[in-house]
Amino acid sequence: MTKKIITYGTFDMFHIGHLNLLKRIYEFGDELIVGVSTDEFNATKGKKSLIPFEQRAQIVEAIQYVSKVIPEQSWEQKKHDIIDLNIDIFVIGDDWKGKFDHLEDICRVIYLPRTEGVSTSLLKSSLNSIRNISKQDLINAFDILDRLRKDLE
Ligand code: C2G
């Protein structure tokens, strides 16, 4: 009997935390469906993803544990998705602990521990810090490297 699982997320700048989660979710069943947040829905979450929806959806769909990707366009759609897709288990990271307990009327709800030390916002802030390096600092750094190279010749 196929055990169907569903999860939802933005999956922006796909990283090991996302992969760990999808891998661990897959252990609960044999068909994993992922609702990837559309750019418009992200705006309602106060999130602006760097990678557009189409690309985020393709990346998630390519993950071996994922059977199907659907767009996540609203908070309310979970109930309909779970009923329409005959979902047995809803799983999400424990940063959402308690937020989806109401779904226990129609399926099992599991919160899994997040992967510590990695997040899309951390990746974005390190990108921004690189972007903020001044042109002069870069020139100075290259000068130093050039001098070091000459010394080593
Ligand atoms: N996640 C994780 N470890 C991390 C980062 C994220 O386990 N280091 C998990 C989150 O807990 C979530 C999933 O990966 O279950 C996707 O994370 P996000 O892309 O940040 O999704 P989010 O913005 O939390 O959207 O309706 C639910 C929302 O769409 C969830």
PDB file of N, CA and C in Angstrom, residues 4 6 82 87-91 100-110:
ATOM      1  N   LYS A   4       1.718   7.953   1.091  1.00  0.00           N
ATOM      2  CA  LYS A   4       2.004   9.239   0.430  1.00  0.00           C
ATOM      3  C   LYS A   4       2.278  10.329   1.473  1.00  0.00           C
ATOM      4  N   ILE A   6       3.520  14.544   2.118  1.00  0.00           N
ATOM      5  CA  ILE A   6       3.619  15.868   1.495  1.00  0.00           C
ATOM      6  C   ILE A   6       4.379  16.817   2.410  1.00  0.00           C
ATOM      7  N   ILE A  82      -4.113  17.603   0.753  1.00  0.00           N
ATOM      8  CA  ILE A  82      -4.012  16.347   1.522  1.00  0.00           C
ATOM      9  C   ILE A  82      -5.194  15.437   1.193  1.00  0.00           C
ATOM     10  N   ILE A  87      -3.149  12.038   0.831  1.00  0.00           N
ATOM     11  CA  ILE A  87      -1.899  12.076   1.586  1.00  0.00           C
ATOM     12  C   ILE A  87      -2.085  11.401   2.945  1.00  0.00           C
ATOM     13  N   ASP A  88      -1.069  10.585   3.341  1.00  0.00           N
ATOM     14  CA  ASP A  88      -1.121   9.927   4.661  1.00  0.00           C
ATOM     15  C   ASP A  88      -0.409  10.744   5.739  1.00  0.00           C
ATOM     16  N   ILE A  89       0.726  11.393   5.320  1.00  0.00           N
ATOM     17  CA  ILE A  89       1.556  12.078   6.333  1.00  0.00           C
ATOM     18  C   ILE A  89       1.985  13.444   5.811  1.00  0.00           C
ATOM     19  N   PHE A  90       1.850  14.451   6.685  1.00  0.00           N
ATOM     20  CA  PHE A  90       2.383  15.795   6.392  1.00  0.00           C
ATOM     21  C   PHE A  90       3.641  15.957   7.244  1.00  0.00           C
ATOM     22  N   VAL A  91       4.758  16.319   6.604  1.00  0.00           N
ATOM     23  CA  VAL A  91       6.013  16.484   7.357  1.00  0.00           C
ATOM     24  C   VAL A  91       6.624  17.833   7.020  1.00  0.00           C
ATOM     25  N   PHE A 100       0.950  23.461  12.233  1.00  0.00           N
ATOM     26  CA  PHE A 100       0.069  22.700  11.336  1.00  0.00           C
ATOM     27  C   PHE A 100      -0.612  21.538  12.067  1.00  0.00           C
ATOM     28  N   ASP A 101      -0.719  21.658  13.401  1.00  0.00           N
ATOM     29  CA  ASP A 101      -1.357  20.575  14.174  1.00  0.00           C
ATOM     30  C   ASP A 101      -2.803  20.359  13.748  1.00  0.00           C
ATOM     31  N   HIS A 102      -3.432  21.422  13.229  1.00  0.00           N
ATOM     32  CA  HIS A 102      -4.850  21.305  12.816  1.00  0.00           C
ATOM     33  C   HIS A 102      -5.033  20.270  11.695  1.00  0.00           C
ATOM     34  N   LEU A 103      -3.933  19.955  11.011  1.00  0.00           N
ATOM     35  CA  LEU A 103      -4.048  18.970   9.901  1.00  0.00           C
ATOM     36  C   LEU A 103      -4.169  17.541  10.446  1.00  0.00           C
ATOM     37  N   GLU A 104      -4.003  17.390  11.777  1.00  0.00           N
ATOM     38  CA  GLU A 104      -4.068  16.044  12.371  1.00  0.00           C
ATOM     39  C   GLU A 104      -5.462  15.431  12.227  1.00  0.00           C
ATOM     40  N   ASP A 105      -6.442  16.268  11.892  1.00  0.00           N
ATOM     41  CA  ASP A 105      -7.799  15.711  11.643  1.00  0.00           C
ATOM     42  C   ASP A 105      -7.789  14.831  10.392  1.00  0.00           C
ATOM     43  N   ILE A 106      -6.893  15.116   9.464  1.00  0.00           N
ATOM     44  CA  ILE A 106      -6.980  14.406   8.160  1.00  0.00           C
ATOM     45  C   ILE A 106      -5.718  13.620   7.794  1.00  0.00           C
ATOM     46  N   CYS A 107      -4.640  13.813   8.566  1.00  0.00           N
ATOM     47  CA  CYS A 107      -3.431  13.007   8.269  1.00  0.00           C
ATOM     48  C   CYS A 107      -2.482  13.061   9.468  1.00  0.00           C
ATOM     49  N   ARG A 108      -1.449  12.238   9.435  1.00  0.00           N
ATOM     50  CA  ARG A 108      -0.424  12.266  10.502  1.00  0.00           C
ATOM     51  C   ARG A 108       0.432  13.512  10.264  1.00  0.00           C
ATOM     52  N   VAL A 109       0.829  14.208  11.317  1.00  0.00           N
ATOM     53  CA  VAL A 109       1.664  15.423  11.196  1.00  0.00           C
ATOM     54  C   VAL A 109       2.966  15.178  11.939  1.00  0.00           C
ATOM     55  N   ILE A 110       4.094  15.379  11.229  1.00  0.00           N
ATOM     56  CA  ILE A 110       5.417  15.168  11.838  1.00  0.00           C
ATOM     57  C   ILE A 110       6.282  16.395  11.609  1.00  0.00           C
TER      58      ILE A 110
END
